[in-house]
DNA sequence: TAGATTGTTGCACTGAGTAGTCAACATATC
DNA sequence: GATATGTTGACTACTCAGTGCAACAATCTA
C-alpha cells in the first residue's frame, strides 16, 4: 500500500473529485493527481503540512499517512528524541525480536 | 546537553579552532560559532550532511549528534518506517514501561 | 604595547532543492 | 457537444542552510 493508493481510496470513498479535494486543501488539483499516481520524482513528496490537511479533510489517520509518506510522525519523533537510548536499541532489533517485545506488552 | 555544547566539547578536546574546523567541513566559521551558541533562529539547524561531516572530522558519534540536533538518525528512521505498527505502540509507552522493555532485552 | 589569533553577533544576501503551478490534452458522462 | 473528470511535462516560487562582512571583545605572545 502506497500513500497514493491510500489517498485515492479515501478520496473516492468520500465521493470527492481531485478538484474538489484540492481546493479544500489549497493546492492545485494536478499536484494531488501526481501524488496519487506517485509521479513525483524521488524525494519530492508532499509536505507534512499538506498531509496533515489531507488527513483532516478526508478524516483519515494522519500518522498512517505520514508513515506511508516515509515521514516520522511528530509524536513518535518526540519520543525518539526524548529516549534515544531506548530507541537506538529497539531499532536494532530484528523483526522477530520486535514481535516478541510487542507480544510481551499485552 | 545541547548540540552546540557537545560540538564545542569535541572541538576543544581536539584542539581545533573554529576557523580550522570550519575549513575542514567546508562552511564559514561564523556559522559554526552560531551553531555552538545556538544562535540559529528556531528550526534553522545545521543540515544532516553537515552534522555527518562534523562527526567524521571530530571523530564523534554521528547518531548522538543527530539526536542532539533533534533529527531522527537514518537507521532508526528506516526501522520506524518498516515497522510502524511496532513503533507506534512503543512510542506510546511511558518511560517506566520503556525501561521495563529494555530490561527484558538482556 | 602592539600584533596575531581566536571567538561573537547582527544583518543583508544567495543558491539549491523541492513543493507546488499551469497549460494542454485525454477520457468519460449526460 | 458541453461538462466534469483525471494525466503529464515543463515551468516557477519559496524555503532555508549557509555566506560574507563588519565591528567588536578577549587572550596570548614577543
Coordinates of C-alpha atoms (C1' of nucleotides) in Angstrom, one line a residue:
Chain A
X1 CA 0.0 0.0 0.0
X2 CA 1.4 3.3 -1.0
X3 CA 0.5 6.8 0.1
X4 CA -1.1 7.5 -3.3
X5 CA -3.2 4.4 -3.2
X6 CA -4.5 5.1 0.3
X7 CA -5.3 8.7 -0.6
X8 CA -7.2 7.7 -3.6
X9 CA -9.1 5.1 -1.6
X10 CA -10.1 7.7 1.0
X11 CA -10.9 10.4 -1.6
X12 CA -13.1 8.0 -3.6
X13 CA -14.9 6.8 -0.5
X14 CA -15.7 10.3 0.3
X15 CA -17.0 10.9 -3.2
X16 CA -14.7 13.8 -3.9
X17 CA -13.1 14.8 -7.2
X18 CA -9.5 15.8 -7.4
X19 CA -10.5 19.4 -8.0
X20 CA -12.9 19.5 -5.0
X21 CA -10.3 18.0 -2.6
X22 CA -7.5 20.1 -3.9
X23 CA -9.4 23.3 -3.3
X24 CA -10.2 22.2 0.2
X25 CA -6.5 21.7 1.0
X26 CA -5.4 24.7 -1.0
X27 CA -3.2 23.1 -3.7
X28 CA -3.5 22.6 -7.4
X29 CA -5.5 19.5 -8.3
X30 CA -2.8 18.3 -10.7
X31 CA -0.5 18.1 -7.8
X32 CA -2.9 15.7 -6.0
X33 CA -3.1 13.6 -9.1
X34 CA 0.7 13.2 -9.2
X35 CA 0.7 12.2 -5.5
X36 CA -2.0 9.6 -6.1
X37 CA 0.0 8.2 -9.0
X38 CA 3.4 8.6 -7.4
X39 CA 4.5 10.6 -10.3
X40 CA 6.7 12.8 -8.1
X41 CA 10.3 12.2 -8.7
X42 CA 12.2 10.5 -5.9
X43 CA 12.2 12.5 -2.7
X44 CA 9.8 15.2 -3.9
X45 CA 6.9 14.1 -1.7
X46 CA 4.1 16.2 -0.3
X47 CA 4.9 18.4 2.7
X48 CA 3.9 17.3 6.2
X49 CA 1.6 20.3 6.3
X50 CA -0.3 19.1 3.2
X51 CA -0.5 15.5 4.5
X52 CA -2.0 17.0 7.7
X53 CA -4.6 18.9 5.8
X54 CA -5.5 15.8 3.7
X55 CA -5.9 13.7 6.8
X56 CA -8.2 16.3 8.3
X57 CA -10.2 16.8 5.1
X58 CA -10.5 13.1 4.4
X59 CA -11.0 12.2 8.0
X60 CA -8.1 9.8 7.8
X61 CA -5.4 8.6 10.2
X62 CA -2.6 11.2 10.0
X63 CA 0.1 9.0 11.4
X64 CA -0.8 6.3 8.9
X65 CA -0.5 8.7 6.0
X66 CA 2.8 10.2 7.3
X67 CA 4.3 6.7 7.6
X68 CA 3.2 5.8 4.1
X69 CA 4.9 9.0 3.0
X70 CA 8.0 7.7 4.8
X71 CA 8.0 10.6 7.3
X72 CA 8.3 10.0 11.0
X73 CA 5.2 11.4 12.7
X74 CA 5.8 14.1 15.3
X75 CA 4.6 12.1 18.4
X76 CA 7.0 9.3 17.5
X77 CA 9.8 11.7 16.7
X78 CA 9.4 13.4 20.1
X79 CA 9.6 10.0 21.9
X80 CA 12.7 9.0 20.0
X81 CA 14.4 12.3 20.8
X82 CA 13.4 12.0 24.5
X83 CA 14.6 8.4 24.9
X84 CA 17.3 7.9 22.3
X85 CA 18.9 5.2 24.5
X86 CA 15.7 3.1 24.2
X87 CA 15.0 3.7 20.5
X88 CA 18.6 3.2 19.4
X89 CA 18.4 -0.3 20.9
X90 CA 14.9 -1.0 19.7
X91 CA 15.7 0.0 16.2
X92 CA 18.5 -2.6 16.1
X93 CA 16.1 -5.5 16.9
X94 CA 15.1 -7.9 14.2
X95 CA 11.5 -8.3 13.2
X96 CA 11.3 -11.4 15.2
X97 CA 12.6 -9.8 18.4
X98 CA 10.4 -6.8 17.8
X99 CA 7.4 -9.1 17.6
X100 CA 8.4 -10.7 20.9
X101 CA 8.6 -7.3 22.5
X102 CA 5.2 -6.4 21.3
X103 CA 3.7 -9.7 22.5
X104 CA 5.1 -9.1 25.9
X105 CA 3.3 -5.8 26.1
X106 CA -0.1 -7.4 26.4
Chain B
X1 CA 23.4 18.9 26.9
X2 CA 22.8 20.7 23.6
X3 CA 24.3 20.1 20.2
X4 CA 26.3 23.3 20.5
X5 CA 27.7 22.3 23.8
X6 CA 28.7 18.9 22.6
X7 CA 30.3 20.2 19.5
X8 CA 32.3 22.7 21.4
X9 CA 33.5 20.0 23.8
X10 CA 34.6 17.8 20.9
X11 CA 36.3 20.6 19.1
X12 CA 38.1 21.8 22.1
X13 CA 39.3 18.4 23.0
X14 CA 40.7 18.0 19.5
X15 CA 42.5 21.4 19.9
X16 CA 40.8 22.8 16.8
X17 CA 39.9 26.5 16.3
X18 CA 36.5 27.4 14.7
X19 CA 38.3 28.5 11.6
X20 CA 40.3 25.3 11.3
X21 CA 37.3 23.0 11.8
X22 CA 35.1 25.2 9.6
X23 CA 37.5 24.9 6.7
X24 CA 37.7 21.1 7.2
X25 CA 33.9 20.7 6.9
X26 CA 33.6 23.4 4.2
X27 CA 31.5 26.0 6.0
X28 CA 32.1 29.5 7.2
X29 CA 33.5 29.7 10.7
X30 CA 30.9 32.2 11.8
X31 CA 28.2 29.6 11.1
X32 CA 29.9 27.1 13.4
X33 CA 30.1 29.7 16.1
X34 CA 26.4 30.3 15.7
X35 CA 25.7 26.5 16.0
X36 CA 27.8 26.2 19.1
X37 CA 26.0 29.1 20.7
X38 CA 22.6 28.1 19.3
X39 CA 22.1 31.5 17.8
X40 CA 20.3 30.0 14.8
X41 CA 16.7 31.0 14.8
X42 CA 14.2 28.3 15.7
X43 CA 14.2 25.4 13.3
X44 CA 17.1 26.6 11.2
X45 CA 19.5 24.0 12.4
X46 CA 22.5 22.6 10.6
X47 CA 21.8 20.1 7.8
X48 CA 22.2 16.3 8.4
X49 CA 25.1 16.4 5.9
X50 CA 27.0 19.0 7.9
X51 CA 26.4 17.0 11.1
X52 CA 27.8 14.0 9.4
X53 CA 30.9 15.8 8.3
X54 CA 31.4 17.2 11.8
X55 CA 31.0 13.7 13.3
X56 CA 33.7 12.4 10.9
X57 CA 36.1 15.3 11.4
X58 CA 35.7 15.3 15.2
X59 CA 35.6 11.5 15.4
X60 CA 32.3 11.8 17.3
X61 CA 29.2 9.6 17.5
X62 CA 27.0 10.7 14.5
X63 CA 23.8 9.4 15.9
X64 CA 24.4 11.2 19.2
X65 CA 24.9 14.5 17.3
X66 CA 21.8 13.9 15.2
X67 CA 19.7 13.2 18.2
X68 CA 21.0 16.3 19.9
X69 CA 20.0 18.2 16.8
X70 CA 16.6 16.6 17.2
X71 CA 16.8 14.8 14.0
X72 CA 16.0 11.1 13.7
X73 CA 19.0 9.2 12.5
X74 CA 18.5 7.3 9.3
X75 CA 18.9 3.7 10.7
X76 CA 16.2 4.5 13.3
X77 CA 14.0 6.2 10.7
X78 CA 14.2 3.2 8.4
X79 CA 13.2 0.9 11.2
X80 CA 10.2 3.1 12.1
X81 CA 9.0 3.2 8.5
X82 CA 9.5 -0.6 8.2
X83 CA 7.6 -1.4 11.4
X84 CA 5.2 1.4 12.0
X85 CA 2.9 -1.0 14.0
X86 CA 5.7 -1.7 16.5
X87 CA 7.0 1.9 16.8
X88 CA 3.6 3.5 17.1
X89 CA 3.0 1.3 20.1
X90 CA 6.5 1.7 21.6
X91 CA 6.3 5.5 21.3
X92 CA 3.2 5.5 23.4
X93 CA 4.9 3.8 26.3
X94 CA 5.8 5.7 29.5
X95 CA 9.4 6.0 30.5
X96 CA 8.8 3.4 33.1
X97 CA 7.4 0.8 30.7
X98 CA 10.1 1.6 28.2
X99 CA 12.6 0.9 30.9
X100 CA 11.0 -2.5 31.6
X101 CA 11.1 -3.4 27.9
X102 CA 14.8 -2.5 27.8
X103 CA 15.5 -4.6 30.8
X104 CA 13.7 -7.6 29.3
X105 CA 16.1 -7.4 26.4
X106 CA 19.1 -8.6 28.4
Chain C
dT1 C1' 52.1 47.7 23.8
dA2 C1' 51.3 46.2 19.6
dG3 C1' 50.2 42.4 16.6
dA4 C1' 48.4 37.9 15.9
dT5 C1' 44.8 34.6 16.9
dT6 C1' 40.5 33.4 18.5
dG7 C1' 35.6 33.8 19.1
dT8 C1' 30.7 36.6 19.0
dT9 C1' 26.9 38.6 16.8
dG10 C1' 23.9 41.2 13.7
dC11 C1' 22.3 41.8 9.1
dA12 C1' 21.6 41.5 4.3
dC13 C1' 22.2 38.3 1.0
dT14 C1' 22.5 33.9 -2.2
dG15 C1' 21.8 29.3 -4.2
dA16 C1' 20.0 24.8 -4.3
dG17 C1' 16.5 22.0 -4.0
dT18 C1' 11.9 20.8 -3.8
dA19 C1' 6.9 21.8 -3.1
dG20 C1' 3.6 23.3 -5.9
dT21 C1' 1.5 25.6 -10.6
dC22 C1' -0.1 25.9 -15.2
dA23 C1' -1.4 24.8 -20.0
dA24 C1' -2.7 21.3 -22.8
dC25 C1' -4.5 17.1 -23.6
dA26 C1' -7.4 12.7 -22.9
dT27 C1' -11.4 10.3 -21.5
dA28 C1' -15.8 9.7 -19.6
dT29 C1' -20.6 11.1 -18.7
dC30 C1' -25.0 13.1 -19.6
Chain D
dG1 C1' -21.3 18.7 -27.7
dA2 C1' -21.0 20.7 -23.4
dT3 C1' -19.4 19.5 -18.7
dA4 C1' -16.9 17.1 -15.3
dT5 C1' -13.0 14.2 -14.5
dG6 C1' -8.0 12.8 -14.4
dT7 C1' -3.0 12.8 -16.6
dT8 C1' 1.5 14.7 -17.8
dG9 C1' 5.7 17.6 -18.7
dA10 C1' 7.7 22.0 -18.4
dC11 C1' 8.0 25.6 -15.5
dT12 C1' 8.1 28.7 -11.1
dA13 C1' 8.3 30.2 -6.4
dC14 C1' 9.6 29.7 -1.8
dT15 C1' 12.1 28.0 2.0
dC16 C1' 16.1 27.7 4.4
dA17 C1' 21.0 26.1 5.0
dG18 C1' 24.8 28.5 4.7
dT19 C1' 27.7 33.1 3.2
dG20 C1' 30.3 37.1 3.9
dC21 C1' 31.3 41.1 6.0
dA22 C1' 31.8 44.4 9.6
dA23 C1' 32.6 45.6 14.0
dC24 C1' 33.9 44.2 18.3
dA25 C1' 36.0 41.6 22.6
dA26 C1' 39.2 38.7 24.8
dT27 C1' 43.6 36.2 25.1
dC28 C1' 48.2 35.2 24.0
dT29 C1' 52.9 36.2 22.9
dA30 C1' 57.1 38.6 21.6

